[in-house]
PDB file of C-alpha atoms and ligand atoms in Angstrom:
ATOM      1  CA  MET H   1    -117.701 177.075 287.636  1.00  0.00           C
ATOM      2  CA  ILE H   2    -119.190 175.386 290.472  1.00  0.00           C
ATOM      3  CA  LEU H   3    -118.501 170.999 288.864  1.00  0.00           C
ATOM      4  CA  THR H   4    -120.775 168.793 290.536  1.00  0.00           C
ATOM      5  CA  ARG H   5    -122.085 165.734 289.743  1.00  0.00           C
ATOM      6  CA  ARG H   6    -124.907 166.264 289.082  1.00  0.00           C
ATOM      7  CA  SER H   7    -124.023 168.739 286.235  1.00  0.00           C
ATOM      8  CA  LEU H   8    -121.411 166.217 285.456  1.00  0.00           C
ATOM      9  CA  VAL H   9    -124.502 163.645 284.863  1.00  0.00           C
ATOM     10  CA  VAL H  10    -126.478 166.596 283.150  1.00  0.00           C
ATOM     11  CA  GLY H  11    -123.445 166.503 280.227  1.00  0.00           C
ATOM     12  CA  MET H  12    -123.121 163.276 280.118  1.00  0.00           C
ATOM     13  CA  GLY H  13    -124.041 162.100 276.836  1.00  0.00           C
ATOM     14  CA  GLY H  14    -124.185 165.151 274.654  1.00  0.00           C
ATOM     15  CA  LEU H  15    -121.576 165.304 273.018  1.00  0.00           C
ATOM     16  CA  ALA H  16    -121.346 163.321 269.531  1.00  0.00           C
ATOM     17  CA  VAL H  17    -117.779 161.910 268.114  1.00  0.00           C
ATOM     18  CA  ALA H  18    -117.097 161.854 265.087  1.00  0.00           C
ATOM     19  CA  GLY H  19    -116.146 159.132 263.803  1.00  0.00           C
ATOM     20  CA  CYS H  20    -112.367 157.520 263.342  1.00  0.00           C
ATOM     21  CA  ASP H  21    -112.709 157.609 259.860  1.00  0.00           C
ATOM     22  CA  LYS H  22    -113.163 160.997 259.405  1.00  0.00           C
ATOM     23  CA  ILE H  23    -110.497 161.574 262.014  1.00  0.00           C
ATOM     24  CA  ASN H  24    -108.247 159.670 260.601  1.00  0.00           C
ATOM     25  CA  GLY H  25    -108.312 160.462 257.557  1.00  0.00           C
ATOM     26  CA  SER H  26    -108.494 164.304 257.890  1.00  0.00           C
ATOM     27  CA  PRO H  27    -106.030 166.368 256.659  1.00  0.00           C
ATOM     28  CA  ALA H  28    -104.711 167.662 260.077  1.00  0.00           C
ATOM     29  CA  VAL H  29    -103.794 164.121 261.493  1.00  0.00           C
ATOM     30  CA  GLN H  30    -102.458 163.480 257.800  1.00  0.00           C
ATOM     31  CA  ARG H  31    -100.426 166.531 258.497  1.00  0.00           C
ATOM     32  CA  VAL H  32     -99.427 165.670 262.339  1.00  0.00           C
ATOM     33  CA  LEU H  33     -98.693 161.615 261.125  1.00  0.00           C
ATOM     34  CA  GLY H  34     -95.651 161.854 259.870  1.00  0.00           C
ATOM     35  CA  LEU H  35     -95.038 159.410 256.094  1.00  0.00           C
ATOM     36  CA  GLY H  36     -93.849 156.130 258.424  1.00  0.00           C
ATOM     37  CA  GLU H  37     -96.642 157.130 261.104  1.00  0.00           C
ATOM     38  CA  ARG H  38     -99.507 157.140 258.643  1.00  0.00           C
ATOM     39  CA  ALA H  39     -99.380 153.186 257.145  1.00  0.00           C
ATOM     40  CA  THR H  40     -99.177 151.983 261.155  1.00  0.00           C
ATOM     41  CA  TYR H  41    -102.128 154.733 261.761  1.00  0.00           C
ATOM     42  CA  SER H  42    -103.927 153.245 258.656  1.00  0.00           C
ATOM     43  CA  ALA H  43    -103.128 149.276 259.747  1.00  0.00           C
ATOM     44  CA  GLN H  44    -104.135 149.904 263.563  1.00  0.00           C
ATOM     45  CA  ARG H  45    -108.157 150.832 262.386  1.00  0.00           C
ATOM     46  CA  LEU H  46    -108.223 147.816 260.156  1.00  0.00           C
ATOM     47  CA  ILE H  47    -107.248 145.583 263.278  1.00  0.00           C
ATOM     48  CA  ALA H  48    -108.444 147.461 266.120  1.00  0.00           C
ATOM     49  CA  ASP H  49    -111.511 149.445 267.460  1.00  0.00           C
ATOM     50  CA  ARG H  50    -109.987 152.291 268.698  1.00  0.00           C
ATOM     51  CA  ALA H  51    -113.304 152.414 270.920  1.00  0.00           C
ATOM     52  CA  ALA H  52    -112.369 149.148 272.715  1.00  0.00           C
ATOM     53  CA  LEU H  53    -111.277 148.940 276.140  1.00  0.00           C
ATOM     54  CA  ALA H  54    -107.653 148.444 277.215  1.00  0.00           C
ATOM     55  CA  PRO H  55    -107.026 144.923 279.728  1.00  0.00           C
ATOM     56  CA  GLU H  56    -108.454 145.325 283.059  1.00  0.00           C
ATOM     57  CA  PHE H  57    -106.600 143.152 285.369  1.00  0.00           C
ATOM     58  CA  ALA H  58    -106.985 141.674 289.080  1.00  0.00           C
ATOM     59  CA  ALA H  59    -106.264 142.485 292.472  1.00  0.00           C
ATOM     60  CA  SER H  60    -103.948 140.125 292.164  1.00  0.00           C
ATOM     61  CA  GLN H  61    -102.190 140.886 289.139  1.00  0.00           C
ATOM     62  CA  MET H  62    -101.112 144.382 290.196  1.00  0.00           C
ATOM     63  CA  SER H  63     -97.085 144.839 290.360  1.00  0.00           C
ATOM     64  CA  PRO H  64     -95.770 145.038 294.091  1.00  0.00           C
ATOM     65  CA  ILE H  65     -93.701 147.987 292.374  1.00  0.00           C
ATOM     66  CA  PHE H  66     -94.495 150.559 290.375  1.00  0.00           C
ATOM     67  CA  ARG H  67     -91.898 152.553 289.101  1.00  0.00           C
ATOM     68  CA  THR H  68     -91.322 156.165 288.014  1.00  0.00           C
ATOM     69  CA  ASN H  69     -89.574 158.030 285.066  1.00  0.00           C
ATOM     70  CA  GLY H  70     -89.026 160.841 283.560  1.00  0.00           C
ATOM     71  CA  ASN H  71     -89.905 163.990 285.956  1.00  0.00           C
ATOM     72  CA  THR H  72     -90.672 162.665 289.588  1.00  0.00           C
ATOM     73  CA  MET H  73     -91.194 166.577 290.952  1.00  0.00           C
ATOM     74  CA  PRO H  74     -91.046 169.907 289.115  1.00  0.00           C
ATOM     75  CA  GLY H  75     -89.579 172.148 290.018  1.00  0.00           C
ATOM     76  CA  SER H  76     -90.988 175.286 290.317  1.00  0.00           C
ATOM     77  CA  ASP H  77     -91.806 176.831 293.266  1.00  0.00           C
ATOM     78  CA  GLU H  78     -95.206 177.645 292.118  1.00  0.00           C
ATOM     79  CA  PHE H  79     -95.452 173.782 292.295  1.00  0.00           C
ATOM     80  CA  ALA H  80     -93.060 172.918 295.740  1.00  0.00           C
ATOM     81  CA  ALA H  81     -96.029 175.746 297.597  1.00  0.00           C
ATOM     82  CA  HIS H  82     -98.912 173.439 296.294  1.00  0.00           C
ATOM     83  CA  VAL H  83     -97.721 170.381 297.673  1.00  0.00           C
ATOM     84  CA  ALA H  84     -96.498 171.837 300.660  1.00  0.00           C
ATOM     85  CA  SER H  85    -100.484 173.011 301.007  1.00  0.00           C
ATOM     86  CA  ASN H  86    -101.506 169.283 299.479  1.00  0.00           C
ATOM     87  CA  PHE H  87    -102.705 171.434 296.917  1.00  0.00           C
ATOM     88  CA  ALA H  88    -105.637 172.978 298.612  1.00  0.00           C
ATOM     89  CA  ASP H  89    -105.422 176.399 296.049  1.00  0.00           C
ATOM     90  CA  TRP H  90    -104.409 173.773 292.727  1.00  0.00           C
ATOM     91  CA  GLN H  91    -106.753 174.418 290.225  1.00  0.00           C
ATOM     92  CA  LEU H  92    -106.811 172.730 286.423  1.00  0.00           C
ATOM     93  CA  LYS H  93    -108.437 175.142 283.883  1.00  0.00           C
ATOM     94  CA  VAL H  94    -110.101 173.655 280.524  1.00  0.00           C
ATOM     95  CA  ASP H  95    -109.576 176.027 278.293  1.00  0.00           C
ATOM     96  CA  GLY H  96    -109.266 176.137 274.482  1.00  0.00           C
ATOM     97  CA  LEU H  97    -111.776 175.529 272.089  1.00  0.00           C
ATOM     98  CA  VAL H  98    -114.894 175.910 274.596  1.00  0.00           C
ATOM     99  CA  ALA H  99    -118.129 177.716 275.029  1.00  0.00           C
ATOM    100  CA  ARG H 100    -117.089 177.578 279.045  1.00  0.00           C
ATOM    101  CA  PRO H 101    -113.936 177.726 280.024  1.00  0.00           C
ATOM    102  CA  LEU H 102    -113.953 176.072 283.528  1.00  0.00           C
ATOM    103  CA  SER H 103    -111.067 176.229 286.570  1.00  0.00           C
ATOM    104  CA  VAL H 104    -111.543 173.369 289.045  1.00  0.00           C
ATOM    105  CA  SER H 105    -109.766 171.511 292.131  1.00  0.00           C
ATOM    106  CA  LEU H 106    -108.619 169.000 293.282  1.00  0.00           C
ATOM    107  CA  ALA H 107    -111.550 168.367 295.854  1.00  0.00           C
ATOM    108  CA  GLN H 108    -114.186 169.208 292.654  1.00  0.00           C
ATOM    109  CA  LEU H 109    -112.235 166.352 291.053  1.00  0.00           C
ATOM    110  CA  ARG H 110    -112.574 164.111 294.033  1.00  0.00           C
ATOM    111  CA  ALA H 111    -116.534 164.384 293.491  1.00  0.00           C
ATOM    112  CA  ALA H 112    -117.457 164.140 290.348  1.00  0.00           C
ATOM    113  CA  PRO H 113    -118.252 160.450 289.090  1.00  0.00           C
ATOM    114  CA  HIS H 114    -115.364 158.538 288.497  1.00  0.00           C
ATOM    115  CA  ARG H 115    -113.587 155.910 287.370  1.00  0.00           C
ATOM    116  CA  THR H 116    -111.363 152.905 288.531  1.00  0.00           C
ATOM    117  CA  GLN H 117    -109.207 150.143 286.725  1.00  0.00           C
ATOM    118  CA  ILE H 118    -106.112 148.387 286.777  1.00  0.00           C
ATOM    119  CA  THR H 119    -104.216 148.446 283.449  1.00  0.00           C
ATOM    120  CA  ARG H 120    -100.959 147.960 282.407  1.00  0.00           C
ATOM    121  CA  HIS H 121     -98.882 150.502 281.966  1.00  0.00           C
ATOM    122  CA  ASP H 122     -96.261 150.188 278.708  1.00  0.00           C
ATOM    123  CA  CYS H 123     -92.588 152.234 278.730  1.00  0.00           C
ATOM    124  CA  VAL H 124     -90.710 152.230 275.489  1.00  0.00           C
ATOM    125  CA  GLU H 125     -87.603 151.665 277.955  1.00  0.00           C
ATOM    126  CA  GLY H 126     -88.273 148.654 278.102  1.00  0.00           C
ATOM    127  CA  TRP H 127     -90.491 147.880 281.285  1.00  0.00           C
ATOM    128  CA  SER H 128     -93.945 147.311 282.439  1.00  0.00           C
ATOM    129  CA  ALA H 129     -96.332 147.361 285.453  1.00  0.00           C
ATOM    130  CA  ILE H 130     -99.548 147.074 286.253  1.00  0.00           C
ATOM    131  CA  GLY H 131    -101.338 149.344 288.541  1.00  0.00           C
ATOM    132  CA  GLN H 132    -104.908 150.916 289.646  1.00  0.00           C
ATOM    133  CA  TRP H 133    -105.682 154.061 288.528  1.00  0.00           C
ATOM    134  CA  THR H 134    -108.863 156.210 289.643  1.00  0.00           C
ATOM    135  CA  GLY H 135    -110.148 159.041 288.004  1.00  0.00           C
ATOM    136  CA  THR H 136    -112.549 161.615 286.994  1.00  0.00           C
ATOM    137  CA  PRO H 137    -113.189 160.539 283.045  1.00  0.00           C
ATOM    138  CA  LEU H 138    -112.002 163.565 280.475  1.00  0.00           C
ATOM    139  CA  ARG H 139    -114.483 163.032 278.949  1.00  0.00           C
ATOM    140  CA  LEU H 140    -117.053 164.312 280.931  1.00  0.00           C
ATOM    141  CA  LEU H 141    -115.005 167.558 281.773  1.00  0.00           C
ATOM    142  CA  LEU H 142    -114.984 168.137 277.972  1.00  0.00           C
ATOM    143  CA  GLN H 143    -118.641 168.027 278.461  1.00  0.00           C
ATOM    144  CA  GLN H 144    -118.744 170.193 280.772  1.00  0.00           C
ATOM    145  CA  ALA H 145    -116.802 173.057 278.718  1.00  0.00           C
ATOM    146  CA  GLY H 146    -118.406 172.706 276.239  1.00  0.00           C
ATOM    147  CA  LEU H 147    -116.183 171.111 273.223  1.00  0.00           C
ATOM    148  CA  SER H 148    -116.312 173.591 270.358  1.00  0.00           C
ATOM    149  CA  SER H 149    -117.390 171.765 266.990  1.00  0.00           C
ATOM    150  CA  ASN H 150    -113.720 173.536 265.814  1.00  0.00           C
ATOM    151  CA  ALA H 151    -111.664 171.813 268.207  1.00  0.00           C
ATOM    152  CA  ARG H 152    -109.499 168.754 267.035  1.00  0.00           C
ATOM    153  CA  TYR H 153    -106.813 167.731 269.827  1.00  0.00           C
ATOM    154  CA  ILE H 154    -106.471 167.858 273.228  1.00  0.00           C
ATOM    155  CA  VAL H 155    -103.649 169.374 275.097  1.00  0.00           C
ATOM    156  CA  PHE H 156    -102.318 168.177 278.971  1.00  0.00           C
ATOM    157  CA  HIS H 157     -99.930 171.118 279.843  1.00  0.00           C
ATOM    158  CA  CYS H 158     -97.844 169.872 282.368  1.00  0.00           C
ATOM    159  CA  ALA H 159     -96.068 171.312 285.646  1.00  0.00           C
ATOM    160  CA  ASP H 160     -92.813 170.033 285.204  1.00  0.00           C
ATOM    161  CA  ASP H 161     -89.752 170.534 282.281  1.00  0.00           C
ATOM    162  CA  PHE H 162     -86.326 168.851 280.703  1.00  0.00           C
ATOM    163  CA  ASP H 163     -83.818 172.104 280.987  1.00  0.00           C
ATOM    164  CA  GLY H 164     -86.709 174.801 280.817  1.00  0.00           C
ATOM    165  CA  THR H 165     -88.714 173.178 277.786  1.00  0.00           C
ATOM    166  CA  PRO H 166     -92.343 171.959 279.366  1.00  0.00           C
ATOM    167  CA  TYR H 167     -93.634 168.343 279.211  1.00  0.00           C
ATOM    168  CA  TYR H 168     -96.600 168.447 277.841  1.00  0.00           C
ATOM    169  CA  GLU H 169     -98.655 165.848 275.510  1.00  0.00           C
ATOM    170  CA  SER H 170    -101.656 165.221 273.200  1.00  0.00           C
ATOM    171  CA  ILE H 171    -104.528 163.083 271.295  1.00  0.00           C
ATOM    172  CA  ASP H 172    -107.533 163.062 269.330  1.00  0.00           C
ATOM    173  CA  LEU H 173    -110.850 163.190 269.837  1.00  0.00           C
ATOM    174  CA  VAL H 174    -110.932 159.780 269.754  1.00  0.00           C
ATOM    175  CA  ASP H 175    -109.005 159.162 272.678  1.00  0.00           C
ATOM    176  CA  ALA H 176    -110.304 161.857 274.352  1.00  0.00           C
ATOM    177  CA  MET H 177    -113.509 160.717 274.361  1.00  0.00           C
ATOM    178  CA  HIS H 178    -112.720 156.926 275.607  1.00  0.00           C
ATOM    179  CA  PRO H 179    -114.165 155.684 279.352  1.00  0.00           C
ATOM    180  CA  GLN H 180    -110.990 153.966 280.190  1.00  0.00           C
ATOM    181  CA  THR H 181    -109.030 158.118 279.570  1.00  0.00           C
ATOM    182  CA  ILE H 182    -109.798 159.529 283.157  1.00  0.00           C
ATOM    183  CA  LEU H 183    -107.662 162.914 284.911  1.00  0.00           C
ATOM    184  CA  ALA H 184    -106.077 160.232 286.924  1.00  0.00           C
ATOM    185  CA  TRP H 185    -105.991 161.345 291.452  1.00  0.00           C
ATOM    186  CA  GLY H 186    -105.564 158.404 292.534  1.00  0.00           C
ATOM    187  CA  MET H 187    -103.690 155.009 292.556  1.00  0.00           C
ATOM    188  CA  ASN H 188    -102.998 151.377 294.107  1.00  0.00           C
ATOM    189  CA  GLY H 189    -106.495 153.039 296.572  1.00  0.00           C
ATOM    190  CA  GLN H 190    -104.205 156.008 297.681  1.00  0.00           C
ATOM    191  CA  PRO H 191    -104.092 159.552 296.796  1.00  0.00           C
ATOM    192  CA  LEU H 192    -101.657 160.309 293.783  1.00  0.00           C
ATOM    193  CA  ALA H 193     -98.546 160.327 295.039  1.00  0.00           C
ATOM    194  CA  VAL H 194     -95.561 163.509 293.378  1.00  0.00           C
ATOM    195  CA  PRO H 195     -93.666 160.699 292.014  1.00  0.00           C
ATOM    196  CA  HIS H 196     -96.676 159.511 289.981  1.00  0.00           C
ATOM    197  CA  GLY H 197     -97.943 163.224 288.746  1.00  0.00           C
ATOM    198  CA  ALA H 198     -99.842 163.864 291.758  1.00  0.00           C
ATOM    199  CA  PRO H 199    -102.065 165.963 291.602  1.00  0.00           C
ATOM    200  CA  ILE H 200    -103.459 164.510 288.760  1.00  0.00           C
ATOM    201  CA  ARG H 201    -101.817 162.020 285.690  1.00  0.00           C
ATOM    202  CA  VAL H 202    -103.421 160.926 282.364  1.00  0.00           C
ATOM    203  CA  ARG H 203    -104.620 157.505 281.243  1.00  0.00           C
ATOM    204  CA  ILE H 204    -104.883 157.421 278.114  1.00  0.00           C
ATOM    205  CA  GLU H 205    -104.689 152.741 278.197  1.00  0.00           C
ATOM    206  CA  ARG H 206    -104.504 152.288 275.057  1.00  0.00           C
ATOM    207  CA  GLN H 207    -101.501 153.938 274.846  1.00  0.00           C
ATOM    208  CA  LEU H 208     -97.445 153.671 275.346  1.00  0.00           C
ATOM    209  CA  GLY H 209     -96.085 155.266 279.191  1.00  0.00           C
ATOM    210  CA  TYR H 210     -94.460 158.829 277.522  1.00  0.00           C
ATOM    211  CA  LYS H 211     -98.404 159.959 276.805  1.00  0.00           C
ATOM    212  CA  GLN H 212     -99.761 159.581 280.208  1.00  0.00           C
ATOM    213  CA  ALA H 213     -98.936 162.851 281.113  1.00  0.00           C
ATOM    214  CA  LYS H 214     -98.325 163.435 284.881  1.00  0.00           C
ATOM    215  CA  TYR H 215     -99.235 166.981 286.855  1.00  0.00           C
ATOM    216  CA  VAL H 216    -101.656 168.051 284.457  1.00  0.00           C
ATOM    217  CA  MET H 217    -102.516 171.843 284.856  1.00  0.00           C
ATOM    218  CA  ARG H 218    -104.284 172.723 282.066  1.00  0.00           C
ATOM    219  CA  VAL H 219    -106.449 170.745 279.923  1.00  0.00           C
ATOM    220  CA  GLU H 220    -106.594 173.238 276.022  1.00  0.00           C
ATOM    221  CA  ALA H 221    -108.910 172.042 272.409  1.00  0.00           C
ATOM    222  CA  VAL H 222    -107.146 173.236 269.968  1.00  0.00           C
ATOM    223  CA  ASP H 223    -107.371 172.472 265.987  1.00  0.00           C
ATOM    224  CA  SER H 224    -104.214 172.026 265.115  1.00  0.00           C
ATOM    225  CA  LEU H 225    -100.487 171.349 266.667  1.00  0.00           C
ATOM    226  CA  ALA H 226     -98.514 173.307 264.955  1.00  0.00           C
ATOM    227  CA  ARG H 227     -98.821 176.198 267.329  1.00  0.00           C
ATOM    228  CA  ILE H 228     -97.729 174.213 270.426  1.00  0.00           C
ATOM    229  CA  GLY H 229     -94.332 173.420 271.828  1.00  0.00           C
ATOM    230  CA  GLU H 230     -92.067 172.138 268.300  1.00  0.00           C
ATOM    231  CA  GLY H 231     -95.381 170.706 266.665  1.00  0.00           C
ATOM    232  CA  LYS H 232     -94.859 167.482 267.013  1.00  0.00           C
ATOM    233  CA  GLY H 233     -97.794 166.863 269.690  1.00  0.00           C
ATOM    234  CA  GLY H 234     -95.682 166.323 272.361  1.00  0.00           C
ATOM    235  CA  TYR H 235     -92.157 166.393 273.918  1.00  0.00           C
ATOM    236  CA  TRP H 236     -90.227 163.322 273.186  1.00  0.00           C
ATOM    237  CA  GLU H 237     -92.497 163.905 270.117  1.00  0.00           C
ATOM    238  CA  ASP H 238     -90.717 167.574 269.695  1.00  0.00           C
ATOM    239  CA  VAL H 239     -86.971 166.435 270.983  1.00  0.00           C
ATOM    240  CA  ALA H 240     -87.085 162.638 270.330  1.00  0.00           C
ATOM    241  CA  ASN H 241     -89.409 161.489 266.918  1.00  0.00           C
ATOM    242  CA  TYR H 242     -91.288 160.051 269.208  1.00  0.00           C
ATOM    243  CA  GLN H 243     -94.181 158.222 267.241  1.00  0.00           C
ATOM    244  CA  TRP H 244     -97.441 160.929 268.090  1.00  0.00           C
ATOM    245  CA  TYR H 245     -99.836 158.184 267.900  1.00  0.00           C
ATOM    246  CA  ALA H 246     -98.438 155.362 270.195  1.00  0.00           C
ATOM    247  CA  GLY H 247    -101.402 153.325 270.316  1.00  0.00           C
ATOM    248  CA  ILE H 248    -100.892 149.539 271.443  1.00  0.00           C
TER     249      ILE H 248
HETATM  250  N1  MTE O 301     -95.400 165.420 282.685  1.00  0.00           N
HETATM  251  C1  MTE O 301     -94.391 164.167 282.797  1.00  0.00           C
HETATM  252  N2  MTE O 301     -95.648 163.424 282.538  1.00  0.00           N
HETATM  253  C2  MTE O 301     -94.831 162.284 281.875  1.00  0.00           C
HETATM  254  C3  MTE O 301     -92.731 162.520 282.030  1.00  0.00           C
HETATM  255  C4  MTE O 301     -92.489 163.083 282.457  1.00  0.00           C
HETATM  256  O1  MTE O 301     -90.765 163.247 282.869  1.00  0.00           O
HETATM  257  N3  MTE O 301     -93.132 163.938 282.675  1.00  0.00           N
HETATM  258  N4  MTE O 301     -93.187 160.645 281.875  1.00  0.00           N
HETATM  259  C5  MTE O 301     -93.816 159.983 280.801  1.00  0.00           C
HETATM  260  C6  MTE O 301     -93.234 158.464 281.027  1.00  0.00           C
HETATM  261  S1  MTE O 301     -91.887 158.692 279.412  1.00  0.00           S
HETATM  262  C7  MTE O 301     -93.495 157.530 281.734  1.00  0.00           C
HETATM  263  S2  MTE O 301     -93.132 155.854 281.441  1.00  0.00           S
HETATM  264  C8  MTE O 301     -94.711 157.621 283.022  1.00  0.00           C
HETATM  265  C9  MTE O 301     -93.915 157.381 284.264  1.00  0.00           C
HETATM  266  O2  MTE O 301     -94.687 157.318 285.332  1.00  0.00           O
HETATM  267  P1  MTE O 301     -94.468 156.804 286.459  1.00  0.00           P
HETATM  268  O3  MTE O 301     -93.478 157.554 286.809  1.00  0.00           O
HETATM  269  O4  MTE O 301     -96.022 157.219 287.148  1.00  0.00           O
HETATM  270  O5  MTE O 301     -94.161 155.571 286.091  1.00  0.00           O
HETATM  271  O6  MTE O 301     -95.030 158.675 282.815  1.00  0.00           O
HETATM  272  C10 MTE O 301     -94.640 160.196 281.459  1.00  0.00           C
HETATM  273  N5  MTE O 301     -95.940 161.170 281.659  1.00  0.00           N
HETATM  274 MO1   MO O 302     -91.519 156.130 279.479  1.00  0.00          MO
END
């Protein structure tokens, strides 16, 4: 599958996103959210429109240093080979509940329509940084792949792990289709560096730092999170009970 600017543009606007209320109230979402989270999630819905944009900042407000956190280099030989060849043979997979699974090279992603945004990253460990991100809207890739009507969540499978447990994250379709949700290959005007998640990391600007998966190798559309990892929707959700919905 060749991902061209034209084919992405042609696909734009063709996909209707189910209303937030419908997703929020669906049994699948209610099951994923713990009892405590359920109240927070509903309250959030009352005060915030989830289609609203996260604040964007001026270049003058960018942090002089954007620190790294978590893994800064996946440990596999395969990843080391990708770094050595500058990700020339790397391919992002988009699969699962889609009509047309995609395999997309970094060059194809860079040639596709993209968006640049300066946003604030908030880590639950108590630090924030404002940085500039450039990448392909996830929405465009999902439209090109033809999301199935039974898809409910998008899972990001990463190249790194903690003691053999792979890092992964997931979001619902409201966040997946959000205009600021991008697969970023650029940061602060440079190609995304390995410590920050090269070749691509996701930016979901209305959510906390641990949702911003680095080293994304595969984007999978699923109808349930139950069979992924320990079933709570993400690495930190599984091992440390972090909330799956980390909207801020
Ligand atoms: N694959 C992967 N993604 C990840 C992590 C990680 O360890 N592995 N850490 C998360 C956390 S807790 C934060 S705060 C951010 C840190 O991103 P940065 O290293 O670019 O600052 O990445 C998130 N995404
Ligand atoms: Mo974090």
